[in-house]
Short mmCIF file of C-alpha atoms in Angstrom, two decimals:
data_model
loop_
_atom_site.label_atom_id
_atom_site.label_comp_id
_atom_site.label_asym_id
_atom_site.label_seq_id
_atom_site.Cartn_x
_atom_site.Cartn_y
_atom_site.Cartn_z
CA MET A 521 -10.16 21.70 -51.18
CA PRO A 522 -6.90 20.68 -49.55
CA THR A 523 -7.09 23.42 -46.93
CA THR A 524 -10.53 22.41 -45.72
CA SER A 525 -10.86 19.69 -43.13
CA PRO A 526 -13.82 17.31 -43.51
CA ASP A 527 -15.37 18.78 -40.38
CA ALA A 528 -15.34 22.29 -41.81
CA ALA A 529 -17.09 21.08 -44.96
CA ARG A 530 -20.08 19.59 -43.13
CA ALA A 531 -23.30 21.56 -42.84
CA GLU A 532 -24.66 22.38 -39.40
CA THR A 533 -27.98 23.72 -38.21
CA LEU A 534 -28.28 26.05 -35.25
CA SER A 535 -31.48 26.98 -33.53
CA ILE A 536 -32.33 30.63 -32.95
CA ALA A 537 -34.64 30.90 -29.94
CA VAL A 538 -33.00 33.36 -27.55
CA GLU A 539 -30.64 36.33 -27.90
CA ALA A 540 -27.59 34.29 -26.97
CA ASP A 541 -28.28 32.13 -30.04
CA VAL A 542 -27.59 35.16 -32.26
CA VAL A 543 -24.10 35.32 -30.73
CA ARG A 544 -23.68 31.55 -31.24
CA VAL A 545 -24.67 31.87 -34.92
CA ARG A 546 -22.12 34.67 -35.37
CA GLN A 547 -19.38 32.59 -33.77
CA ALA A 548 -20.22 29.49 -35.85
CA VAL A 549 -20.26 31.52 -39.06
CA ARG A 550 -16.97 33.21 -38.17
CA THR A 551 -15.32 29.83 -37.52
CA ARG A 552 -16.56 28.44 -40.85
CA ALA A 553 -15.64 31.51 -42.88
CA ALA A 554 -12.14 31.49 -41.38
CA ALA A 555 -11.75 27.73 -42.02
CA LEU A 556 -12.74 28.24 -45.66
CA GLY A 557 -10.00 30.84 -46.02
CA PHE A 558 -12.10 33.99 -46.42
CA SER A 559 -10.22 37.27 -45.98
CA ILE A 560 -10.75 39.21 -42.74
CA VAL A 561 -12.90 41.76 -44.58
CA ASP A 562 -15.08 39.05 -46.15
CA GLN A 563 -15.32 37.18 -42.82
CA THR A 564 -16.52 40.39 -41.20
CA LYS A 565 -19.10 40.98 -43.95
CA VAL A 566 -20.48 37.43 -43.70
CA VAL A 567 -20.62 37.48 -39.90
CA THR A 568 -22.29 40.91 -39.87
CA ALA A 569 -24.92 39.75 -42.39
CA ALA A 570 -25.46 36.61 -40.28
CA SER A 571 -25.96 38.78 -37.21
CA GLU A 572 -28.58 40.93 -38.96
CA LEU A 573 -30.45 37.94 -40.37
CA ALA A 574 -30.33 35.93 -37.15
CA ARG A 575 -31.77 38.89 -35.28
CA ASN A 576 -34.56 39.15 -37.88
CA THR A 577 -35.33 35.45 -37.45
CA LEU A 578 -35.58 35.97 -33.70
CA LYS A 579 -37.41 39.30 -33.56
CA HIS A 580 -39.67 39.16 -36.60
CA GLY A 581 -39.98 35.42 -37.12
CA GLY A 582 -40.36 34.56 -33.46
CA GLY A 583 -37.35 32.25 -33.67
CA GLY A 584 -36.27 29.60 -36.11
CA HIS A 585 -33.00 28.15 -37.26
CA CYS A 586 -29.92 28.84 -39.32
CA ARG A 587 -28.18 26.36 -41.59
CA VAL A 588 -24.48 26.99 -42.15
CA GLU A 589 -23.28 25.19 -45.22
CA PRO A 590 -19.98 25.30 -47.10
CA VAL A 591 -20.61 25.00 -50.85
CA THR A 592 -18.57 24.56 -54.01
CA ALA A 593 -19.45 25.42 -57.58
CA GLY A 594 -17.21 25.46 -60.63
CA GLY A 595 -14.11 25.12 -58.47
CA ARG A 596 -15.12 28.04 -56.26
CA VAL A 597 -15.61 27.78 -52.55
CA GLY A 598 -18.41 29.56 -50.76
CA LEU A 599 -20.42 29.69 -47.59
CA ARG A 600 -24.19 29.51 -47.71
CA LEU A 601 -26.45 30.52 -44.83
CA VAL A 602 -30.15 29.72 -44.68
CA PHE A 603 -32.31 31.47 -42.09
CA GLU A 604 -35.77 30.02 -41.69
CA ASP A 605 -38.72 30.73 -39.44
CA GLN A 606 -42.41 29.86 -39.23
CA GLY A 607 -43.36 33.38 -38.22
CA PRO A 608 -45.93 35.81 -39.63
CA GLY A 609 -44.11 36.27 -42.94
CA ILE A 610 -43.43 39.51 -44.82
CA PRO A 611 -46.47 41.04 -46.59
CA ASP A 612 -44.47 43.30 -48.91
CA VAL A 613 -41.07 41.83 -49.70
CA ARG A 614 -40.01 44.73 -51.92
CA LEU A 615 -40.78 47.23 -49.17
CA ALA A 616 -38.94 45.11 -46.61
CA LEU A 617 -35.84 45.26 -48.80
CA THR A 618 -35.87 49.06 -48.89
CA ASP A 619 -33.14 50.86 -46.96
CA GLY A 620 -34.55 52.47 -43.86
CA TYR A 621 -37.86 50.58 -43.87
CA THR A 622 -38.39 49.19 -40.40
CA THR A 623 -41.09 47.57 -38.35
CA GLY A 624 -38.80 46.61 -35.50
CA GLY A 625 -37.72 50.08 -34.42
CA GLY A 626 -34.21 49.58 -35.80
CA MET A 627 -32.39 51.26 -38.65
CA GLY A 628 -34.14 49.19 -41.28
CA LEU A 629 -30.81 48.00 -42.63
CA GLY A 630 -31.00 44.33 -41.70
CA LEU A 631 -32.28 42.89 -44.97
CA SER A 632 -31.07 45.52 -47.42
CA GLY A 633 -27.67 45.72 -45.72
CA SER A 634 -27.17 41.94 -45.66
CA ARG A 635 -28.02 41.85 -49.34
CA ARG A 636 -25.15 44.25 -50.04
CA LEU A 637 -22.73 42.35 -47.84
CA MET A 638 -23.32 38.96 -49.51
CA THR A 639 -22.87 37.76 -53.10
CA ASP A 640 -26.14 35.81 -53.42
CA PHE A 641 -29.36 36.81 -51.73
CA ASP A 642 -32.73 35.09 -51.96
CA LEU A 643 -35.81 35.89 -49.92
CA TRP A 644 -38.89 33.70 -49.75
CA SER A 645 -41.78 34.67 -47.56
CA GLU A 646 -45.45 33.86 -47.31
CA VAL A 647 -47.83 35.59 -44.94
CA GLY A 648 -48.87 33.21 -42.19
CA LYS A 649 -46.28 30.60 -43.16
CA GLY A 650 -42.88 32.08 -42.54
CA THR A 651 -39.73 33.49 -44.07
CA ARG A 652 -36.60 31.95 -45.53
CA VAL A 653 -33.54 34.00 -46.39
CA THR A 654 -30.76 32.24 -48.28
CA VAL A 655 -27.47 34.07 -48.67
CA ALA A 656 -24.06 33.02 -49.92
CA LYS A 657 -20.62 34.53 -50.16
CA TRP A 658 -18.08 33.17 -52.63
CA LYS A 659 -14.34 33.40 -52.26
CA MET B 1448 -26.54 39.91 -15.38
CA ASP B 1449 -23.53 40.73 -17.53
CA ARG B 1450 -22.29 44.30 -17.55
CA ILE B 1451 -19.64 46.19 -19.45
CA PRO B 1452 -17.43 48.01 -16.92
CA ILE B 1453 -17.20 51.81 -17.12
CA LEU B 1454 -14.02 53.45 -15.82
CA ARG B 1455 -13.72 57.03 -14.58
CA MET B 1456 -10.66 58.96 -15.71
CA GLY B 1457 -10.80 62.55 -14.48
CA PRO B 1458 -13.71 64.27 -16.22
CA PHE B 1459 -14.13 61.37 -18.67
CA LEU B 1460 -15.72 57.94 -18.73
CA LEU B 1461 -13.91 55.12 -20.47
CA VAL B 1462 -15.61 52.03 -21.86
CA THR B 1463 -13.71 49.19 -23.45
CA ILE B 1464 -15.96 46.68 -25.16
CA GLN B 1465 -14.18 43.35 -25.10
CA VAL B 1466 -16.98 40.83 -25.23
CA ASP B 1467 -19.20 39.69 -28.04
CA MET B 1468 -22.08 42.14 -27.85
CA TYR B 1469 -25.63 40.96 -27.62
CA ASP B 1470 -28.60 43.25 -27.62
CA GLN B 1471 -29.44 43.27 -23.91
CA LEU B 1472 -25.81 43.97 -23.02
CA ALA B 1473 -25.83 46.96 -25.39
CA LEU B 1474 -29.02 48.33 -23.83
CA THR B 1475 -27.64 47.87 -20.31
CA LEU B 1476 -24.50 49.77 -21.28
CA GLN B 1477 -26.62 52.61 -22.64
CA GLU B 1478 -28.50 52.89 -19.34
CA ASP B 1479 -25.39 52.54 -17.15
CA LEU B 1480 -23.54 55.19 -19.13
CA THR B 1481 -26.26 57.83 -19.07
CA ASP B 1482 -26.79 57.11 -15.37
CA LEU B 1483 -23.08 57.56 -14.64
CA ILE B 1484 -22.86 60.76 -16.72
CA ALA B 1485 -25.68 62.20 -14.61
CA ARG B 1486 -24.13 61.12 -11.31
CA SER B 1487 -20.51 62.00 -12.07
CA GLY B 1488 -20.98 65.07 -14.25
CA ALA B 1489 -18.57 63.55 -16.77
CA ARG B 1490 -17.81 65.79 -19.75
CA GLY B 1491 -16.72 63.11 -22.15
CA VAL B 1492 -17.21 59.44 -22.96
CA LEU B 1493 -14.66 57.32 -24.78
CA ILE B 1494 -15.81 54.01 -26.21
CA ASP B 1495 -13.04 51.73 -27.42
CA ILE B 1496 -14.08 48.96 -29.80
CA SER B 1497 -10.66 47.73 -30.88
CA ALA B 1498 -11.53 44.27 -29.56
CA LEU B 1499 -14.79 44.02 -31.52
CA ASP B 1500 -14.65 41.99 -34.72
CA LEU B 1501 -18.06 43.15 -35.88
CA VAL B 1502 -20.45 46.04 -35.43
CA ASP B 1503 -23.89 45.35 -36.88
CA SER B 1504 -26.77 47.79 -37.32
CA PHE B 1505 -28.06 47.22 -33.77
CA MET B 1506 -24.69 47.94 -32.16
CA GLY B 1507 -24.17 50.88 -34.51
CA ARG B 1508 -27.49 52.31 -33.48
CA MET B 1509 -26.63 51.80 -29.82
CA ILE B 1510 -23.37 53.71 -30.28
CA ALA B 1511 -25.13 56.53 -32.14
CA ASN B 1512 -27.77 56.67 -29.38
CA ILE B 1513 -25.14 56.89 -26.64
CA ALA B 1514 -23.46 59.77 -28.51
CA GLN B 1515 -26.75 61.64 -28.83
CA MET B 1516 -27.82 60.99 -25.24
CA SER B 1517 -24.49 62.12 -23.81
CA ARG B 1518 -24.55 65.22 -26.01
CA ILE B 1519 -27.88 66.16 -24.49
CA MET B 1520 -26.34 65.55 -21.06
CA ASP B 1521 -23.41 67.87 -21.89
CA ALA B 1522 -20.82 65.17 -22.53
CA ARG B 1523 -19.01 64.40 -25.79
CA THR B 1524 -18.53 60.89 -27.13
CA VAL B 1525 -15.63 59.59 -29.12
CA LEU B 1526 -15.47 56.11 -30.59
CA THR B 1527 -11.98 54.65 -30.91
CA GLY B 1528 -10.18 51.67 -32.35
CA MET B 1529 -12.56 50.57 -35.07
CA ARG B 1530 -10.91 47.80 -37.09
CA PRO B 1531 -10.53 48.41 -40.85
CA ALA B 1532 -12.71 45.39 -41.75
CA VAL B 1533 -15.42 46.65 -39.40
CA ALA B 1534 -15.32 50.12 -40.97
CA ILE B 1535 -15.60 48.68 -44.50
CA THR B 1536 -18.52 46.45 -43.47
CA LEU B 1537 -20.36 49.24 -41.63
CA VAL B 1538 -20.27 51.51 -44.68
CA GLU B 1539 -21.42 48.73 -46.98
CA LEU B 1540 -24.19 47.87 -44.54
CA GLY B 1541 -25.36 51.47 -44.82
CA MET B 1542 -24.57 52.67 -41.28
CA GLN B 1543 -23.45 56.28 -41.08
CA LEU B 1544 -23.03 56.70 -37.30
CA PRO B 1545 -24.33 60.28 -37.41
CA GLY B 1546 -22.94 62.57 -34.74
CA VAL B 1547 -20.32 60.09 -33.58
CA ARG B 1548 -16.76 61.40 -33.38
CA THR B 1549 -14.07 58.82 -34.03
CA ALA B 1550 -10.37 58.50 -33.37
CA LEU B 1551 -7.88 55.86 -34.44
CA ASN B 1552 -6.92 54.81 -30.91
CA VAL B 1553 -7.52 55.57 -27.23
CA ASP B 1554 -4.62 58.05 -27.02
CA ARG B 1555 -5.97 60.15 -29.86
CA GLY B 1556 -9.48 59.83 -28.53
CA MET B 1557 -8.43 61.20 -25.13
CA GLU B 1558 -6.55 64.00 -26.87
CA LEU B 1559 -9.70 64.89 -28.79
CA LEU B 1560 -11.86 64.95 -25.64
CA ARG B 1561 -9.29 67.07 -23.75
CA ALA B 1562 -8.98 69.50 -26.66
CA GLU B 1563 -12.78 69.86 -26.84
CA LEU B 1564 -13.04 70.42 -23.11
CA ALA B 1565 -10.28 73.06 -23.26
CA ALA B 1566 -11.95 74.76 -26.23
CA GLU B 1567 -15.24 74.85 -24.34
CA ALA B 1568 -13.57 76.35 -21.28
CA VAL B 1569 -12.22 79.15 -23.49
CA ALA B 1570 -15.62 79.64 -25.09
CA THR B 1571 -17.26 79.86 -21.67
CA THR B 1572 -14.75 82.50 -20.54
CA GLY B 1573 -15.51 84.34 -23.75
CA ASP B 1574 -19.20 84.19 -22.91
CA ASP B 1575 -18.58 86.06 -19.66
CA GLU B 1576 -17.28 89.03 -21.62
CA TRP B 1577 -20.60 89.16 -23.42
CA GLU B 1578 -22.31 89.97 -20.13
CA PRO B 1579 -23.54 93.46 -21.15
CA ALA B 1580 -25.87 91.99 -23.75
CA PRO B 1581 -28.65 90.86 -21.34
CA GLN B 1582 -28.51 94.30 -19.70
CA ALA B 1583 -30.32 95.68 -22.71
CA GLU B 1584 -33.44 94.31 -20.99
CA PRO B 1585 -34.05 97.19 -18.51
CA GLY B 1586 -33.72 99.65 -21.39
CA HIS B 1587 -36.47 97.83 -23.20
CA ALA B 1588 -38.60 97.94 -20.12
CA ASP B 1589 -38.32 101.76 -20.10
CA ASP B 1590 -39.54 101.89 -23.67
CA GLN B 1591 -42.75 100.24 -22.68
CA PRO B 1592 -45.65 102.51 -21.78
#
């Protein structure tokens, strides 16, 4: 990766405890996606997904953290984001991934929408333990 | 607390969102705008988002809410300057922005608001010519025993 500086390749973890942290996550993800050479459209998709998932971590998970991690596989460059909380968990994961299903009074597009915006999407959740959403976008 | 400034331009209110939106800021804008529509009697609201590099489902919902609220308060809303990447992402996210008029830039947005206001003025004048219709009422009263 000649275009990537060592700093841009290092993983970082950001805490999500207050609303301003959601903005900080967006900015960190934008910086990374731009440094990795993602197109403007892909940068926008990744940052928008990050915004949705960070808000979920804050509002449904009661806060947590986000790991921003550049990854490579088979010569391809990607950006992986892991959102984790120790909140109440999601009782019905399939229902939570349905468009329009909401418990937070929103549009119910956070999870399902982020899934469409990213290449890889993995959701782990256990009631009473927490939720972990791992997403990645490949160039 | 942070606030997004709202400018008055004749019968219209103009909002240019230039900062990274967070949820409380969006809610404050919603309240400030509806409050100002009520106080000023504004007939149109133009929201320019050309400086925004993302619109997520929360912001989208806020924009759709503002459009609906101002409609109820007799003002039209037009959203201008959405970046191509933001439009692509919004559609993929599944946001439809129902009831929100859009224009490519502020100039076209103002044109749209002026044209709507002018069209409404004509329609209102037209309404006056309909005046005889309610006068059918006394006739009905006579029919009653």
